[in-house]
Amino acid sequence: VILYEALVEGGITRTMGIFEEFDNDRIGSVRSARHDFISASEEYDAILCHIGSSNIGDERIATLKVNDLDGLKGAGVNAFYRDNSIKMPHNAFTSYERIMKCIEKAGYRMEAKDLNNHFTFYHEDTDLAGGETAKKVSIHFSNYNSPYFTYDEEAKVYKRFQFGHAHKDASTGEQLAFKNLIILVAPCSVVDNDGHVNYEMEENTGNGYYVTNGKYVPITWKKSESKQFMQYYDESGEMLTINPGKSYICLYPQYNLDQLEFSDAE
């Protein structure tokens, strides 16, 4: 499982999950799509599930010819349900069964293309040979949203906090935790009157950081949206190797780089 997070508009962020195998009957909540997430989903040749999108998002779906299930139209209208005990628009969910039925109705292929990998995996849990200490990682997207992660040395994972509290899964009550944190730094700016943010990553290269097992190291990334290519590299220029486990990937605004903080104390 990979969880993406990026700044969208008004200082808020949104998240997108990438699943290879899942059987849940409650996945969500599901919201409208943003174009940077649409581009990221195409890196995996994924089927995008969403309920509506920004105007820029609609354009990106059309340009990239994304296979998607949109709760507002087409085969995706039956992919989602509302939990009336939760306030709209945060109450839309989907399930494995609904997604599979709608994929079949849409006629989408279920075999992924043979794409380049973003990274490779160690065969077993591995500590970084070099790097600096990262017991706490603070990701300052904006004055409104500055999530942070603290390292649990016993479980060897990073636990997520937002708005000063543990970020917990509403279904399980468990705090979100990740083996790997990958921070991709890129220029970004507001591109329309609605405040939508664009990360300049379509055909670009940039820097970032890989965090695992209490340490972090610099990395670089290279992306070509037109070729569905995105790859991460270590300091020697080789494809980045990461630990097996859940990963968190964030698109981080370059203009806030001085507020990205790695510390040796929780």
CSV table of C-alpha atoms in Angstrom, one decimal:
chain,number,residue,atom,x,y,z
A,1,VAL,CA,0.0,0.0,0.0
A,2,ILE,CA,1.2,3.5,-0.9
A,3,LEU,CA,-0.3,6.7,0.4
A,4,TYR,CA,0.3,9.9,-1.5
A,5,GLU,CA,-0.2,13.4,0.0
A,6,ALA,CA,0.0,16.7,-1.7
A,7,LEU,CA,-1.0,20.3,-1.3
A,8,VAL,CA,-4.1,21.1,-3.3
A,9,GLU,CA,-5.8,24.5,-2.6
A,10,GLY,CA,-6.4,26.8,0.3
A,11,GLY,CA,-3.5,25.3,2.3
A,12,ILE,CA,-5.2,21.9,2.6
A,13,THR,CA,-3.8,18.6,1.4
A,14,ARG,CA,-5.5,15.6,0.0
A,15,THR,CA,-4.4,11.9,0.0
A,16,MET,CA,-4.6,9.1,-2.5
A,17,GLY,CA,-4.1,5.4,-1.8
A,18,ILE,CA,-2.5,3.1,-4.3
A,19,PHE,CA,-3.7,-0.5,-3.8
A,20,GLU,CA,-2.5,-3.7,-5.6
A,21,GLU,CA,-4.6,-6.1,-3.6
A,22,PHE,CA,-7.6,-5.3,-1.4
A,23,ASP,CA,-10.8,-6.9,-0.2
A,24,ASN,CA,-12.3,-4.2,2.0
A,25,ASP,CA,-16.0,-3.4,2.0
A,26,ARG,CA,-15.4,0.2,3.2
A,27,ILE,CA,-12.7,2.2,1.4
A,28,GLY,CA,-12.7,6.0,1.8
A,29,SER,CA,-13.8,8.5,2.2
A,30,VAL,CA,-13.6,9.2,-1.5
A,31,ARG,CA,-13.4,12.8,-2.8
A,32,SER,CA,-12.9,14.6,-6.1
A,33,ALA,CA,-9.6,14.1,-8.0
A,34,ARG,CA,-6.8,16.6,-8.4
A,35,HIS,CA,-4.5,16.6,-11.5
A,36,ASP,CA,-1.3,15.9,-9.7
A,37,PHE,CA,-2.8,12.7,-8.2
A,38,ILE,CA,-4.2,11.8,-11.6
A,39,SER,CA,-0.6,12.0,-13.0
A,40,ALA,CA,0.7,10.0,-10.1
A,41,SER,CA,-1.9,7.2,-10.6
A,42,GLU,CA,-0.8,6.9,-14.2
A,43,GLU,CA,2.7,6.1,-13.1
A,44,TYR,CA,1.3,2.8,-11.8
A,45,ASP,CA,-1.2,2.2,-14.7
A,46,ALA,CA,-3.9,2.3,-12.0
A,47,ILE,CA,-7.6,2.6,-12.4
A,48,LEU,CA,-8.5,6.0,-10.7
A,49,CYS,CA,-11.5,6.0,-8.4
A,50,HIS,CA,-13.0,9.4,-7.6
A,51,ILE,CA,-16.2,11.5,-7.4
A,52,GLY,CA,-15.7,14.4,-9.8
A,53,SER,CA,-12.6,16.4,-10.2
A,54,SER,CA,-11.3,19.9,-10.7
A,55,ASN,CA,-11.4,21.4,-14.3
A,56,ILE,CA,-7.7,20.9,-14.6
A,57,GLY,CA,-8.2,17.3,-13.4
A,58,ASP,CA,-10.8,16.6,-16.1
A,59,GLU,CA,-8.4,17.9,-18.7
A,60,ARG,CA,-5.6,15.7,-17.3
A,61,ILE,CA,-7.9,12.6,-17.4
A,62,ALA,CA,-8.7,13.3,-21.0
A,63,THR,CA,-5.1,14.0,-22.0
A,64,LEU,CA,-3.7,10.9,-20.4
A,65,LYS,CA,-6.6,8.7,-21.4
A,66,VAL,CA,-6.9,7.5,-17.8
A,67,ASN,CA,-9.1,4.5,-17.0
A,68,ASP,CA,-11.2,5.9,-14.2
A,69,LEU,CA,-14.4,5.3,-12.2
A,70,ASP,CA,-16.1,8.7,-11.6
A,71,GLY,CA,-19.0,8.6,-9.2
A,72,LEU,CA,-20.7,11.4,-11.1
A,73,LYS,CA,-20.9,9.8,-14.5
A,74,GLY,CA,-20.4,6.7,-16.7
A,75,ALA,CA,-19.7,3.3,-15.3
A,76,GLY,CA,-18.6,4.8,-12.0
A,77,VAL,CA,-22.0,6.1,-10.8
A,78,ASN,CA,-22.6,2.9,-8.9
A,79,ALA,CA,-19.1,2.5,-7.5
A,80,PHE,CA,-19.8,4.5,-4.3
A,81,TYR,CA,-22.2,4.7,-1.5
A,82,ARG,CA,-23.0,7.4,1.2
A,83,ASP,CA,-22.8,6.8,5.0
A,84,ASN,CA,-25.6,9.1,6.2
A,85,SER,CA,-24.1,9.1,9.7
A,86,ILE,CA,-21.2,11.2,8.4
A,87,LYS,CA,-21.5,14.8,7.2
A,88,MET,CA,-21.2,15.4,3.4
A,89,PRO,CA,-19.0,15.5,1.4
A,90,HIS,CA,-16.9,13.3,3.7
A,91,ASN,CA,-19.3,10.4,3.7
A,92,ALA,CA,-18.7,8.7,0.3
A,93,PHE,CA,-17.1,5.2,0.4
A,94,THR,CA,-16.6,2.3,-2.0
A,95,SER,CA,-15.8,-1.4,-1.7
A,96,TYR,CA,-13.9,-4.2,-3.5
A,97,GLU,CA,-17.2,-5.6,-4.8
A,98,ARG,CA,-18.5,-2.3,-6.2
A,99,ILE,CA,-15.2,-1.5,-7.8
A,100,MET,CA,-14.9,-4.9,-9.5
A,101,LYS,CA,-18.5,-4.7,-10.9
A,102,CYS,CA,-17.9,-1.2,-12.3
A,103,ILE,CA,-14.6,-2.1,-13.8
A,104,GLU,CA,-16.3,-5.0,-15.6
A,105,LYS,CA,-19.1,-2.7,-16.8
A,106,ALA,CA,-16.5,-0.2,-18.1
A,107,GLY,CA,-14.6,-2.9,-19.9
A,108,TYR,CA,-11.3,-1.9,-18.4
A,109,ARG,CA,-8.4,-4.3,-18.7
A,110,MET,CA,-7.1,-5.8,-15.4
A,111,GLU,CA,-3.6,-6.6,-16.6
A,112,ALA,CA,-1.1,-3.8,-15.9
A,113,LYS,CA,1.3,-2.6,-18.5
A,114,ASP,CA,5.0,-3.5,-18.2
A,115,LEU,CA,6.2,-0.2,-16.7
A,116,ASN,CA,9.5,0.8,-15.1
A,117,ASN,CA,9.6,0.5,-11.4
A,118,HIS,CA,9.8,3.5,-9.1
A,119,PHE,CA,12.2,1.7,-6.9
A,120,THR,CA,13.3,-1.8,-5.9
A,121,PHE,CA,12.9,-3.6,-2.5
A,122,TYR,CA,15.4,-5.1,-0.1
A,123,HIS,CA,14.7,-8.8,0.5
A,124,GLU,CA,14.6,-8.1,4.2
A,125,ASP,CA,14.4,-5.2,6.6
A,126,THR,CA,17.6,-3.1,6.1
A,127,ASP,CA,19.0,-0.1,8.0
A,128,LEU,CA,20.4,2.8,5.9
A,129,ALA,CA,24.2,2.5,5.7
A,130,GLY,CA,24.7,6.3,6.0
A,131,GLY,CA,22.3,9.2,6.4
A,132,GLU,CA,21.2,11.4,9.2
A,133,THR,CA,19.0,10.8,12.2
A,134,ALA,CA,15.2,11.2,11.7
A,135,LYS,CA,13.3,10.3,14.8
A,136,LYS,CA,10.7,13.0,14.0
A,137,VAL,CA,9.8,14.2,10.5
A,138,SER,CA,7.8,17.4,10.2
A,139,ILE,CA,6.2,18.2,6.9
A,140,HIS,CA,5.0,21.8,6.8
A,141,PHE,CA,2.7,22.0,3.7
A,142,SER,CA,1.1,25.2,4.9
A,143,ASN,CA,0.1,27.1,8.1
A,144,TYR,CA,-3.2,25.1,7.9
A,145,ASN,CA,-1.7,21.6,7.6
A,146,SER,CA,1.6,20.5,9.0
A,147,PRO,CA,1.5,16.7,9.6
A,148,TYR,CA,4.4,15.0,11.3
A,149,PHE,CA,5.7,11.5,11.9
A,150,THR,CA,7.5,10.0,14.9
A,151,TYR,CA,9.6,6.9,14.8
A,152,ASP,CA,8.5,3.9,16.9
A,153,GLU,CA,11.8,2.1,17.5
A,154,GLU,CA,10.1,-1.1,18.7
A,155,ALA,CA,7.8,-1.5,15.7
A,156,LYS,CA,10.4,0.2,13.3
A,157,VAL,CA,7.7,2.4,11.7
A,158,TYR,CA,6.8,6.0,11.5
A,159,LYS,CA,3.5,7.0,13.1
A,160,ARG,CA,1.5,9.9,11.6
A,161,PHE,CA,0.1,12.9,13.5
A,162,GLN,CA,-2.0,15.7,12.1
A,163,PHE,CA,-3.5,18.8,13.7
A,164,GLY,CA,-1.7,17.8,16.9
A,165,HIS,CA,-3.3,14.4,17.3
A,166,ALA,CA,-2.6,10.8,16.3
A,167,HIS,CA,-4.0,10.2,12.8
A,168,LYS,CA,-6.2,7.1,13.2
A,169,ASP,CA,-8.0,4.8,10.8
A,170,ALA,CA,-11.7,5.4,11.5
A,171,SER,CA,-12.5,1.7,10.7
A,172,THR,CA,-9.8,0.0,12.8
A,173,GLY,CA,-8.9,2.7,15.4
A,174,GLU,CA,-5.2,2.1,14.6
A,175,GLN,CA,-2.8,5.0,14.0
A,176,LEU,CA,-1.5,5.3,10.5
A,177,ALA,CA,2.1,3.9,10.4
A,178,PHE,CA,4.6,3.6,7.5
A,179,LYS,CA,7.8,1.7,7.0
A,180,ASN,CA,9.0,4.2,4.4
A,181,LEU,CA,8.6,8.0,3.9
A,182,ILE,CA,9.5,9.4,0.5
A,183,ILE,CA,9.5,13.2,0.2
A,184,LEU,CA,9.6,14.5,-3.4
A,185,VAL,CA,10.5,18.2,-3.6
A,186,ALA,CA,9.2,20.2,-6.6
A,187,PRO,CA,8.4,23.8,-7.6
A,188,CYS,CA,4.7,24.5,-7.3
A,189,SER,CA,2.4,27.4,-7.7
A,190,VAL,CA,-1.3,28.4,-7.8
A,191,VAL,CA,-2.5,28.1,-11.3
A,192,ASP,CA,-6.2,29.3,-11.4
A,193,ASN,CA,-8.8,31.5,-9.6
A,194,ASP,CA,-9.9,28.5,-7.6
A,195,GLY,CA,-6.5,28.3,-5.9
A,196,HIS,CA,-5.5,24.9,-7.4
A,197,VAL,CA,-1.9,24.1,-7.0
A,198,ASN,CA,0.3,22.6,-9.8
A,199,TYR,CA,3.6,20.8,-9.0
A,200,GLU,CA,6.0,21.2,-11.9
A,201,MET,CA,6.7,17.5,-12.3
A,202,GLU,CA,5.3,16.5,-15.7
A,203,GLU,CA,8.6,16.4,-17.5
A,204,ASN,CA,11.2,17.2,-14.9
A,205,THR,CA,13.8,16.0,-12.4
A,206,GLY,CA,14.2,17.0,-8.8
A,207,ASN,CA,15.5,16.2,-5.3
A,208,GLY,CA,13.9,14.6,-2.3
A,209,TYR,CA,14.5,12.4,0.8
A,210,TYR,CA,14.1,8.8,1.7
A,211,VAL,CA,13.3,8.0,5.4
A,212,THR,CA,13.3,4.6,7.0
A,213,ASN,CA,14.4,3.0,10.3
A,214,GLY,CA,15.2,6.2,12.0
A,215,LYS,CA,17.4,7.8,9.3
A,216,TYR,CA,17.1,9.8,6.1
A,217,VAL,CA,19.2,10.2,3.0
A,218,PRO,CA,18.9,12.5,0.0
A,219,ILE,CA,17.5,11.1,-3.3
A,220,THR,CA,16.7,12.4,-6.7
A,221,TRP,CA,13.7,11.7,-9.0
A,222,LYS,CA,13.0,11.8,-12.7
A,223,LYS,CA,9.5,11.9,-14.2
A,224,SER,CA,8.1,11.9,-17.8
A,225,GLU,CA,4.3,12.0,-17.7
A,226,SER,CA,4.0,11.4,-21.4
A,227,LYS,CA,5.9,8.0,-21.0
A,228,GLN,CA,4.3,7.0,-17.7
A,229,PHE,CA,7.8,7.1,-16.2
A,230,MET,CA,8.8,7.9,-12.7
A,231,GLN,CA,11.9,6.7,-10.9
A,232,TYR,CA,13.8,7.5,-7.8
A,233,TYR,CA,17.6,7.3,-7.4
A,234,ASP,CA,20.0,7.1,-4.4
A,235,GLU,CA,23.1,9.3,-4.0
A,236,SER,CA,25.2,7.1,-6.3
A,237,GLY,CA,22.7,7.5,-9.1
A,238,GLU,CA,21.4,3.9,-8.8
A,239,MET,CA,17.7,3.1,-8.6
A,240,LEU,CA,16.6,3.6,-5.0
A,241,THR,CA,16.1,0.5,-2.9
A,242,ILE,CA,13.6,0.6,-0.1
A,243,ASN,CA,12.3,-1.6,2.7
A,244,PRO,CA,9.3,-3.8,2.3
A,245,GLY,CA,6.2,-2.3,3.9
A,246,LYS,CA,3.7,0.5,3.7
A,247,SER,CA,5.0,3.7,2.1
A,248,TYR,CA,4.1,7.3,2.3
A,249,ILE,CA,5.0,9.6,-0.6
A,250,CYS,CA,4.4,13.3,-0.5
A,251,LEU,CA,4.8,16.0,-3.1
A,252,TYR,CA,6.4,18.8,-1.2
A,253,PRO,CA,6.5,22.5,-2.3
A,254,GLN,CA,10.0,23.7,-2.9
A,255,TYR,CA,9.3,27.1,-1.6
A,256,ASN,CA,8.7,25.6,1.9
A,257,LEU,CA,11.9,23.5,1.9
A,258,ASP,CA,13.4,25.5,4.8
A,259,GLN,CA,10.4,24.3,6.9
A,260,LEU,CA,10.9,20.6,6.3
A,261,GLU,CA,12.4,19.3,9.5
A,262,PHE,CA,14.2,16.1,10.5
A,263,SER,CA,15.1,15.9,14.2
A,264,ASP,CA,16.7,13.4,16.5
A,265,ALA,CA,14.0,13.8,19.2
A,266,GLU,CA,10.3,13.0,19.1
